[in-house]
Amino acid sequence: QVRLVESGGGSVQAGGSLRLSCRASGRPLSSYAVAWFRQAPGKEREKVAVIDLSGRNTYYEDSVKGRFTISRDIYGNTAYLQLNNLKPEDTAVYFCAVRPPNSSDFGAWGQGTQVTVSS
């Protein structure tokens, strides 16, 4: 069973950058598609970025396109989310999750990492 731990969150001013990490243990991250989600207070969790098993195909939610970049390091068993040009509306707890090849659902949620952007 894979276990995920997110890190790298923090407090920044608008326009700043952060890099979030999602480190896997228990099973190789290369066995899964990886996604980053976020949840702001009082709002539903939303998917912001996905990278497939090959690492060649990515998806981004419209509001983060051109600002966020998802990547994976299969040797380090870690996925990343680079957050640039941050906006106050990006403030949320960010979670990573994985999807096995034969599943349509993401799971194995980590504890999340808080990102706070001030104006």
mmCIF file of C-alpha atoms in Angstrom, residues 8-110:
data_model
loop_
_atom_site.group_PDB
_atom_site.id
_atom_site.type_symbol
_atom_site.label_atom_id
_atom_site.label_comp_id
_atom_site.label_asym_id
_atom_site.label_seq_id
_atom_site.Cartn_x
_atom_site.Cartn_y
_atom_site.Cartn_z
ATOM 1 C CA GLY A 8 6.547 22.548 1.100
ATOM 2 C CA GLY A 9 3.562 24.699 1.953
ATOM 3 C CA GLY A 10 3.878 28.070 3.609
ATOM 4 C CA SER A 11 2.815 31.694 3.649
ATOM 5 C CA VAL A 12 3.765 33.966 0.762
ATOM 6 C CA GLN A 13 2.684 37.262 -0.711
ATOM 7 C CA ALA A 14 0.776 37.478 -3.967
ATOM 8 C CA GLY A 15 3.119 36.909 -6.876
ATOM 9 C CA GLY A 16 5.349 34.596 -4.885
ATOM 10 C CA SER A 17 6.258 30.968 -5.503
ATOM 11 C CA LEU A 18 6.306 27.684 -3.625
ATOM 12 C CA ARG A 19 7.222 24.109 -4.537
ATOM 13 C CA LEU A 20 5.144 21.378 -2.986
ATOM 14 C CA SER A 21 6.499 17.845 -2.641
ATOM 15 C CA CYS A 22 4.629 14.555 -2.396
ATOM 16 C CA ARG A 23 6.895 11.749 -1.214
ATOM 17 C CA ALA A 24 5.677 8.176 -1.576
ATOM 18 C CA SER A 25 6.642 5.141 0.451
ATOM 19 C CA GLY A 26 5.502 1.548 0.471
ATOM 20 C CA ARG A 27 5.206 1.230 -3.307
ATOM 21 C CA PRO A 28 6.890 2.955 -6.243
ATOM 22 C CA LEU A 29 5.199 6.143 -7.340
ATOM 23 C CA SER A 30 5.916 5.126 -10.938
ATOM 24 C CA SER A 31 3.027 2.635 -10.634
ATOM 25 C CA TYR A 32 0.431 5.411 -10.457
ATOM 26 C CA ALA A 33 -0.922 8.546 -12.017
ATOM 27 C CA VAL A 34 -0.502 11.384 -9.520
ATOM 28 C CA ALA A 35 -2.773 14.317 -8.844
ATOM 29 C CA TRP A 36 -2.719 17.406 -6.690
ATOM 30 C CA PHE A 37 -5.973 18.611 -5.165
ATOM 31 C CA ARG A 38 -6.748 21.583 -2.968
ATOM 32 C CA GLN A 39 -9.472 22.503 -0.534
ATOM 33 C CA ALA A 40 -10.149 26.008 0.711
ATOM 34 C CA PRO A 41 -12.236 26.696 3.829
ATOM 35 C CA GLY A 42 -15.926 26.252 3.101
ATOM 36 C CA LYS A 43 -15.286 24.955 -0.411
ATOM 37 C CA GLU A 44 -15.243 21.546 -2.025
ATOM 38 C CA ARG A 45 -11.990 19.814 -2.832
ATOM 39 C CA GLU A 46 -10.895 20.471 -6.405
ATOM 40 C CA LYS A 47 -8.396 18.774 -8.639
ATOM 41 C CA VAL A 48 -5.745 21.197 -9.871
ATOM 42 C CA ALA A 49 -3.193 19.056 -11.707
ATOM 43 C CA VAL A 50 -2.607 15.486 -12.873
ATOM 44 C CA ILE A 51 0.399 13.709 -14.360
ATOM 45 C CA ASP A 52 0.040 10.278 -15.931
ATOM 46 C CA LEU A 53 2.182 7.175 -15.427
ATOM 47 C CA SER A 54 4.478 8.052 -18.297
ATOM 48 C CA GLY A 55 5.023 11.571 -17.047
ATOM 49 C CA ARG A 56 4.433 12.826 -20.580
ATOM 50 C CA ASN A 57 0.807 13.909 -20.190
ATOM 51 C CA THR A 58 -0.522 16.485 -17.779
ATOM 52 C CA TYR A 59 -3.811 18.168 -16.938
ATOM 53 C CA TYR A 60 -4.378 21.515 -15.243
ATOM 54 C CA GLU A 61 -7.488 23.168 -13.913
ATOM 55 C CA ASP A 62 -8.135 26.356 -15.864
ATOM 56 C CA SER A 63 -7.395 28.782 -13.039
ATOM 57 C CA VAL A 64 -3.848 27.439 -12.561
ATOM 58 C CA LYS A 65 -2.801 26.938 -16.184
ATOM 59 C CA GLY A 66 0.431 28.747 -16.932
ATOM 60 C CA ARG A 67 1.183 29.214 -13.212
ATOM 61 C CA PHE A 68 1.414 25.703 -11.751
ATOM 62 C CA THR A 69 3.579 22.845 -13.024
ATOM 63 C CA ILE A 70 3.262 19.209 -11.977
ATOM 64 C CA SER A 71 6.228 16.871 -12.303
ATOM 65 C CA ARG A 72 7.501 13.551 -10.993
ATOM 66 C CA ASP A 73 10.862 12.111 -10.071
ATOM 67 C CA ILE A 74 10.509 8.349 -10.276
ATOM 68 C CA TYR A 75 13.985 7.759 -8.855
ATOM 69 C CA GLY A 76 13.241 9.917 -5.811
ATOM 70 C CA ASN A 77 9.736 8.479 -5.565
ATOM 71 C CA THR A 78 8.425 12.031 -5.318
ATOM 72 C CA ALA A 79 5.980 14.215 -7.204
ATOM 73 C CA TYR A 80 6.070 17.980 -7.198
ATOM 74 C CA LEU A 81 3.796 20.931 -7.782
ATOM 75 C CA GLN A 82 5.546 24.181 -8.631
ATOM 76 C CA LEU A 83 3.332 27.150 -7.793
ATOM 77 C CA ASN A 84 4.261 30.463 -9.427
ATOM 78 C CA ASN A 85 2.568 33.860 -9.494
ATOM 79 C CA LEU A 86 0.442 32.864 -6.537
ATOM 80 C CA LYS A 87 -2.849 34.632 -5.896
ATOM 81 C CA PRO A 88 -4.876 34.981 -2.676
ATOM 82 C CA GLU A 89 -7.491 32.656 -4.183
ATOM 83 C CA ASP A 90 -4.865 29.889 -4.270
ATOM 84 C CA THR A 91 -4.991 29.760 -0.477
ATOM 85 C CA ALA A 92 -5.968 26.200 0.510
ATOM 86 C CA VAL A 93 -4.733 22.926 1.906
ATOM 87 C CA TYR A 94 -3.059 21.033 -0.914
ATOM 88 C CA PHE A 95 -3.189 17.244 -1.081
ATOM 89 C CA CYS A 96 -1.606 14.689 -3.377
ATOM 90 C CA ALA A 97 -3.226 11.416 -4.330
ATOM 91 C CA VAL A 98 -2.550 8.499 -6.688
ATOM 92 C CA ARG A 99 -4.611 6.479 -9.145
ATOM 93 C CA PRO A 100 -3.726 2.890 -10.047
ATOM 94 C CA PRO A 101 -3.734 1.998 -13.779
ATOM 95 C CA ASN A 102 -7.068 0.143 -13.674
ATOM 96 C CA SER A 103 -8.934 2.599 -11.492
ATOM 97 C CA SER A 104 -10.826 5.804 -12.170
ATOM 98 C CA ASP A 105 -10.476 7.042 -8.595
ATOM 99 C CA PHE A 106 -7.657 8.781 -6.775
ATOM 100 C CA GLY A 107 -6.804 7.679 -3.251
ATOM 101 C CA ALA A 108 -4.095 7.179 -0.627
ATOM 102 C CA TRP A 109 -4.508 10.779 0.482
ATOM 103 C CA GLY A 110 -1.740 12.443 2.440
#
